[in-house]
Amino acid sequence: MWGRGGKRPAVPAVAGLAAAVAVVVTSTTAVSAPYETSAAFACRVTYSANDWGSGFGVTVGIANAGAVAVDGWTLTYSYAGNQTLQNGWMGTWSQSGKRITVTNASWNGTIPAGGSVSAGANFSYSGTNTAPTDFAVNGAACTGTPPPTETTPITKPTTTTSTPPPPGPAPALHVSGNKLLTADGKPHRLLGVNRASGEFACVQGKGMWDSGPVDQASVDAMKAWNIHAVRIPLNEDCWLGLSGSPSGAPYQQAVKDYAKLLVANGINPILDLHWTHGQYTGTSSACADVNATCQKPMPGRQYTPTFWSQVATAFKGDNAVVFDLFNEPYPDAAANWSDAAAAWRCLRDGGTCTGIGYPVAGMQELVDAVRATGAENVVMTGGLTWTNDLTQWLAYKPVDPAGNLVASWHSYNFNACVTVSCWDSQIGAVAAQVPVQAGEIGQNSCAHDYIDQVMAWLDAHNLGYTAWTWNPWGCSGGNVLIEDYNGTPTKTYGEGYRAHLLTVNP
C-alpha cells in the first residue's frame, strides 16, 4: 500500500469478484459423540458464502463453546438447489446428492475449549443459492446447550489447531527449490501482518512508528493472533538521514531494536523498502517531491544500493530477518503500458527507463548490493503493476549467488489478478519453481470475503502472507486490522483475518 493517507491508483483490466456478496449464517449445536474419536461438546457453526453468480466460495467455522477440548469432528449440511462441490481445503470435503460432508484433516482434528477450526470450498451452481440451515457435527443436530457428558475428562491430546510463536528466537531461513526452510530443514511459511509507519516516520513528522508502541506488550498482542511474521515498511531518506526526523542513526537504531524484539519472540521480521528518493511526476504519480514522501515507480541508483548495503551489513548473520527489496514497482505504468518487455528489463536491470526521470536501480543491482556485504538473508523481489503481475518474473528474475530468492506478490480486491484461474496460471507457475510470499493482502471494503479466497489459495499451495495493516487507523477505508495496539480486531476485516490465523500454522 501507499501508506497512511495514500491512495493506490487504479490499474487496467480489473476483473473478477467486485460484485461478490457475502452471506453469513450462524448455528449453535450441542453435539454427542457418535464415534470413538469424537467427544461431546457445545459448538457454534458459522457459514460464510461469497457468491459471484455462477459459483461461490464458502468458509465454514466450528467453534467449541464448551469447557473441554474435543478430538475429531465431522460437519454435515444440505443444499436446497443444484450446488455442486468443485474443491475444498482444510478438511476432507465430499458430496452425496444435496448433502455435504466435511471431516477434519490430520492436523486440525482437535478443537480446544474456546477454540475454533475452519474449512473452505468452492462450488458451482445455477438458479438460486439459498444458504443451508441443517448443520450438524458428529451426527448431532443443534440444541444450543452442552450435553451432560461434557464434564467427562478427555484423554486424547488437546493440542491446538495453530501454534503461536514458541519461546526462543525466530527461525533462520533459507530457500531450497520452491520451499522456504528453517535451519533444520523444515518447511516454513511467513504468516502475519504489516506494521506500517516506518515508511513515513521522518517525512510526515509523525514520530517513530507513528507514536505507537513497539514494546513487549504490543508483540504479545500479535502473538495472541498467532502472528509469525511482521513486514516492516521502511523509508530510504529516513534510514540514510537525508531529510526529516527521526532519521539517520536514531531511525536505524529504532528499526534494529524492533527487529531484534520480534526475532527474540519467535517472529520473523520482513524489512521492506517502501518509499524512496527520486522525482517522478508521470503516470500514476503519488507525489511530485524528490524526497521519499510516497511510492515511486522504481528505486533510484543514487541512494537505494547504499540503503541496502547498510541494512544488509546491520543484519548480516541474522538469517531470521528477510529483506523485501522494493515495495511495489510500476515501471510499466510509468511507460504508459507501452512495452511490457522493456518494463521487465527496467525492473531487473535498471538504468534509463521510459517515463522515469532519474537513473533506476534494478533488482539485480540491489541483490548484488546485499550479497557484496556477505549477508545471505532471504531476499524478496516483486513484479510489475504494483507487484500484482508476476507473469514474466521467472524470465526476468535477478541472479542470486546465495540462492535465497523469493518472489513477492501483492493481492487486493481492486487489482487485475483477482480470480483463482489467474492465481493458478500466473502465481502458481512461479510458485512451482521458487517460494512466493504475498507481502500484502487486503481489501478496501473492511470485509474479509476477498482475503478469505486469497488465503485459501495460498494455504493450499503452502505459501505465506502478511495482511495490511496492524495499525489502528480506522477501517472506513479498508485494510485496517486493529482498533488498538492491544490487538482488538476491527469489525469483520480484522475479525476475519484473526480467526483465520488462529487455524493455520507456519
PDB file of C-alpha atoms in Angstrom, residues 328-473:
ATOM      1  CA  GLU A 328       5.543  -2.048  -5.389  1.00  0.00           C
ATOM      2  CA  PRO A 329       7.328  -1.396  -8.702  1.00  0.00           C
ATOM      3  CA  TYR A 330       5.303   0.108 -11.530  1.00  0.00           C
ATOM      4  CA  PRO A 331       7.683   0.967 -14.390  1.00  0.00           C
ATOM      5  CA  ASP A 332       5.030  -0.365 -16.791  1.00  0.00           C
ATOM      6  CA  ALA A 333       2.649   2.404 -15.696  1.00  0.00           C
ATOM      7  CA  ALA A 334       5.448   4.970 -15.925  1.00  0.00           C
ATOM      8  CA  ALA A 335       5.885   3.981 -19.579  1.00  0.00           C
ATOM      9  CA  ASN A 336       2.120   4.233 -20.178  1.00  0.00           C
ATOM     10  CA  TRP A 337       1.882   0.437 -20.559  1.00  0.00           C
ATOM     11  CA  SER A 338       3.639   0.714 -23.935  1.00  0.00           C
ATOM     12  CA  ASP A 339       6.293  -2.038 -23.775  1.00  0.00           C
ATOM     13  CA  ALA A 340       5.973  -4.857 -21.266  1.00  0.00           C
ATOM     14  CA  ALA A 341       9.357  -6.381 -22.124  1.00  0.00           C
ATOM     15  CA  ALA A 342      11.082  -3.028 -21.585  1.00  0.00           C
ATOM     16  CA  ALA A 343       9.327  -2.665 -18.217  1.00  0.00           C
ATOM     17  CA  TRP A 344      10.539  -6.095 -17.112  1.00  0.00           C
ATOM     18  CA  ARG A 345      14.086  -5.208 -18.207  1.00  0.00           C
ATOM     19  CA  CYS A 346      13.829  -1.964 -16.249  1.00  0.00           C
ATOM     20  CA  LEU A 347      12.742  -3.914 -13.192  1.00  0.00           C
ATOM     21  CA  ARG A 348      15.717  -6.265 -13.388  1.00  0.00           C
ATOM     22  CA  ASP A 349      18.467  -4.112 -14.898  1.00  0.00           C
ATOM     23  CA  GLY A 350      17.575  -0.524 -14.025  1.00  0.00           C
ATOM     24  CA  GLY A 351      19.410   2.292 -15.807  1.00  0.00           C
ATOM     25  CA  THR A 352      17.422   4.647 -18.025  1.00  0.00           C
ATOM     26  CA  CYS A 353      13.745   3.635 -18.016  1.00  0.00           C
ATOM     27  CA  THR A 354      10.938   5.136 -20.098  1.00  0.00           C
ATOM     28  CA  GLY A 355       8.936   7.716 -18.177  1.00  0.00           C
ATOM     29  CA  ILE A 356      11.259   7.807 -15.147  1.00  0.00           C
ATOM     30  CA  GLY A 357      13.483  10.870 -14.941  1.00  0.00           C
ATOM     31  CA  TYR A 358      16.181   9.528 -12.616  1.00  0.00           C
ATOM     32  CA  PRO A 359      18.658   6.648 -13.015  1.00  0.00           C
ATOM     33  CA  VAL A 360      16.964   3.489 -11.775  1.00  0.00           C
ATOM     34  CA  ALA A 361      18.421   0.766  -9.569  1.00  0.00           C
ATOM     35  CA  GLY A 362      17.214  -2.604 -10.846  1.00  0.00           C
ATOM     36  CA  MET A 363      16.624  -5.653  -8.717  1.00  0.00           C
ATOM     37  CA  GLN A 364      19.884  -7.261  -9.864  1.00  0.00           C
ATOM     38  CA  GLU A 365      21.841  -4.268  -8.597  1.00  0.00           C
ATOM     39  CA  LEU A 366      20.082  -4.442  -5.236  1.00  0.00           C
ATOM     40  CA  VAL A 367      20.651  -8.188  -4.869  1.00  0.00           C
ATOM     41  CA  ASP A 368      24.316  -7.574  -5.653  1.00  0.00           C
ATOM     42  CA  ALA A 369      24.491  -4.786  -3.056  1.00  0.00           C
ATOM     43  CA  VAL A 370      23.131  -7.120  -0.379  1.00  0.00           C
ATOM     44  CA  ARG A 371      25.376 -10.052  -1.303  1.00  0.00           C
ATOM     45  CA  ALA A 372      28.508  -7.876  -1.518  1.00  0.00           C
ATOM     46  CA  THR A 373      28.269  -7.417   2.256  1.00  0.00           C
ATOM     47  CA  GLY A 374      28.402 -11.167   2.847  1.00  0.00           C
ATOM     48  CA  ALA A 375      24.771 -11.250   4.008  1.00  0.00           C
ATOM     49  CA  GLU A 376      22.904 -14.405   2.997  1.00  0.00           C
ATOM     50  CA  ASN A 377      19.454 -13.345   4.230  1.00  0.00           C
ATOM     51  CA  VAL A 378      16.447 -14.369   2.142  1.00  0.00           C
ATOM     52  CA  VAL A 379      15.571 -11.571  -0.302  1.00  0.00           C
ATOM     53  CA  MET A 380      12.200 -10.860  -1.931  1.00  0.00           C
ATOM     54  CA  THR A 381      11.722  -9.182  -5.316  1.00  0.00           C
ATOM     55  CA  GLY A 382       8.392  -8.245  -6.864  1.00  0.00           C
ATOM     56  CA  GLY A 383       6.863  -7.978 -10.312  1.00  0.00           C
ATOM     57  CA  LEU A 384       5.167  -5.241 -12.305  1.00  0.00           C
ATOM     58  CA  THR A 385       1.904  -3.334 -11.758  1.00  0.00           C
ATOM     59  CA  TRP A 386       2.444  -2.701  -8.060  1.00  0.00           C
ATOM     60  CA  THR A 387       3.740  -6.276  -7.597  1.00  0.00           C
ATOM     61  CA  ASN A 388       0.452  -7.845  -8.718  1.00  0.00           C
ATOM     62  CA  ASP A 389       1.853  -9.042 -12.077  1.00  0.00           C
ATOM     63  CA  LEU A 390       4.307 -11.956 -11.904  1.00  0.00           C
ATOM     64  CA  THR A 391       3.735 -13.198 -15.471  1.00  0.00           C
ATOM     65  CA  GLN A 392       7.394 -12.747 -16.546  1.00  0.00           C
ATOM     66  CA  TRP A 393       9.013 -12.896 -13.123  1.00  0.00           C
ATOM     67  CA  LEU A 394      10.787 -16.182 -13.860  1.00  0.00           C
ATOM     68  CA  ALA A 395      12.167 -14.907 -17.163  1.00  0.00           C
ATOM     69  CA  TYR A 396      13.477 -11.660 -15.624  1.00  0.00           C
ATOM     70  CA  LYS A 397      14.361 -12.700 -12.083  1.00  0.00           C
ATOM     71  CA  PRO A 398      17.729 -11.456 -10.803  1.00  0.00           C
ATOM     72  CA  VAL A 399      20.574 -13.891 -10.263  1.00  0.00           C
ATOM     73  CA  ASP A 400      21.185 -14.554  -6.578  1.00  0.00           C
ATOM     74  CA  PRO A 401      24.555 -16.156  -5.812  1.00  0.00           C
ATOM     75  CA  ALA A 402      23.271 -17.194  -2.382  1.00  0.00           C
ATOM     76  CA  GLY A 403      20.242 -18.976  -3.885  1.00  0.00           C
ATOM     77  CA  ASN A 404      17.883 -17.338  -1.381  1.00  0.00           C
ATOM     78  CA  LEU A 405      15.466 -15.550  -3.702  1.00  0.00           C
ATOM     79  CA  VAL A 406      11.692 -15.332  -3.088  1.00  0.00           C
ATOM     80  CA  ALA A 407       9.053 -13.840  -5.403  1.00  0.00           C
ATOM     81  CA  SER A 408       6.992 -11.071  -3.816  1.00  0.00           C
ATOM     82  CA  TRP A 409       3.289 -10.770  -4.736  1.00  0.00           C
ATOM     83  CA  HIS A 410       0.603  -8.322  -3.577  1.00  0.00           C
ATOM     84  CA  SER A 411      -3.103  -9.063  -3.861  1.00  0.00           C
ATOM     85  CA  TYR A 412      -6.016  -6.692  -3.246  1.00  0.00           C
ATOM     86  CA  ASN A 413      -9.584  -6.904  -4.472  1.00  0.00           C
ATOM     87  CA  PHE A 414      -9.036  -3.898  -6.761  1.00  0.00           C
ATOM     88  CA  ASN A 415      -6.048  -5.434  -8.591  1.00  0.00           C
ATOM     89  CA  ALA A 416      -6.169  -7.064 -12.022  1.00  0.00           C
ATOM     90  CA  CYS A 417      -5.338 -10.642 -10.968  1.00  0.00           C
ATOM     91  CA  VAL A 418      -8.173 -11.435  -8.550  1.00  0.00           C
ATOM     92  CA  THR A 419      -9.504 -14.859  -9.589  1.00  0.00           C
ATOM     93  CA  VAL A 420      -8.465 -18.410  -8.813  1.00  0.00           C
ATOM     94  CA  SER A 421      -7.857 -19.047 -12.516  1.00  0.00           C
ATOM     95  CA  CYS A 422      -5.454 -16.090 -12.644  1.00  0.00           C
ATOM     96  CA  TRP A 423      -3.666 -17.227  -9.486  1.00  0.00           C
ATOM     97  CA  ASP A 424      -3.379 -20.767 -10.850  1.00  0.00           C
ATOM     98  CA  SER A 425      -1.947 -19.708 -14.212  1.00  0.00           C
ATOM     99  CA  GLN A 426       0.244 -16.776 -13.145  1.00  0.00           C
ATOM    100  CA  ILE A 427       1.213 -17.068  -9.481  1.00  0.00           C
ATOM    101  CA  GLY A 428       1.102 -20.861  -9.402  1.00  0.00           C
ATOM    102  CA  ALA A 429       3.582 -21.084 -12.277  1.00  0.00           C
ATOM    103  CA  VAL A 430       6.107 -19.052 -10.269  1.00  0.00           C
ATOM    104  CA  ALA A 431       5.387 -20.942  -7.032  1.00  0.00           C
ATOM    105  CA  ALA A 432       6.185 -24.213  -8.775  1.00  0.00           C
ATOM    106  CA  GLN A 433       9.814 -23.071  -9.068  1.00  0.00           C
ATOM    107  CA  VAL A 434      10.521 -20.602  -6.229  1.00  0.00           C
ATOM    108  CA  PRO A 435       8.810 -19.638  -2.970  1.00  0.00           C
ATOM    109  CA  VAL A 436       6.171 -16.916  -3.312  1.00  0.00           C
ATOM    110  CA  GLN A 437       5.393 -14.585  -0.422  1.00  0.00           C
ATOM    111  CA  ALA A 438       2.228 -12.459  -0.510  1.00  0.00           C
ATOM    112  CA  GLY A 439       3.777  -9.453   1.192  1.00  0.00           C
ATOM    113  CA  GLU A 440       0.470  -7.571   1.196  1.00  0.00           C
ATOM    114  CA  ILE A 441      -3.090  -8.863   1.012  1.00  0.00           C
ATOM    115  CA  GLY A 442      -6.230  -6.906   1.750  1.00  0.00           C
ATOM    116  CA  GLN A 443      -9.469  -5.410   0.505  1.00  0.00           C
ATOM    117  CA  ASN A 444     -10.861  -1.902   0.585  1.00  0.00           C
ATOM    118  CA  SER A 445     -14.301  -2.818   1.937  1.00  0.00           C
ATOM    119  CA  CYS A 446     -13.485  -3.731   5.563  1.00  0.00           C
ATOM    120  CA  ALA A 447     -14.937  -7.185   4.831  1.00  0.00           C
ATOM    121  CA  HIS A 448     -12.861 -10.349   4.512  1.00  0.00           C
ATOM    122  CA  ASP A 449     -14.559 -12.262   1.715  1.00  0.00           C
ATOM    123  CA  TYR A 450     -11.785 -11.491  -0.784  1.00  0.00           C
ATOM    124  CA  ILE A 451      -8.845 -12.236   1.504  1.00  0.00           C
ATOM    125  CA  ASP A 452     -10.609 -15.471   2.543  1.00  0.00           C
ATOM    126  CA  GLN A 453     -10.286 -16.667  -1.040  1.00  0.00           C
ATOM    127  CA  VAL A 454      -6.693 -15.458  -1.357  1.00  0.00           C
ATOM    128  CA  MET A 455      -5.684 -17.156   1.891  1.00  0.00           C
ATOM    129  CA  ALA A 456      -7.431 -20.381   0.935  1.00  0.00           C
ATOM    130  CA  TRP A 457      -5.474 -20.460  -2.324  1.00  0.00           C
ATOM    131  CA  LEU A 458      -2.187 -19.600  -0.611  1.00  0.00           C
ATOM    132  CA  ASP A 459      -2.806 -22.190   2.127  1.00  0.00           C
ATOM    133  CA  ALA A 460      -3.483 -24.843  -0.493  1.00  0.00           C
ATOM    134  CA  HIS A 461      -0.128 -24.010  -2.118  1.00  0.00           C
ATOM    135  CA  ASN A 462       1.777 -23.724   1.201  1.00  0.00           C
ATOM    136  CA  LEU A 463       2.651 -20.069   0.612  1.00  0.00           C
ATOM    137  CA  GLY A 464       2.988 -17.255   3.146  1.00  0.00           C
ATOM    138  CA  TYR A 465       1.130 -13.951   3.509  1.00  0.00           C
ATOM    139  CA  THR A 466       1.166 -10.784   5.613  1.00  0.00           C
ATOM    140  CA  ALA A 467      -2.016  -8.686   5.663  1.00  0.00           C
ATOM    141  CA  TRP A 468      -2.186  -4.887   5.561  1.00  0.00           C
ATOM    142  CA  THR A 469      -2.151  -3.441   8.221  1.00  0.00           C
ATOM    143  CA  TRP A 470      -1.521  -3.684  12.009  1.00  0.00           C
ATOM    144  CA  ASN A 471      -2.300  -0.006  12.717  1.00  0.00           C
ATOM    145  CA  PRO A 472      -5.388   1.443  14.464  1.00  0.00           C
ATOM    146  CA  TRP A 473      -6.302   3.899  11.717  1.00  0.00           C
TER     147      TRP A 473
END
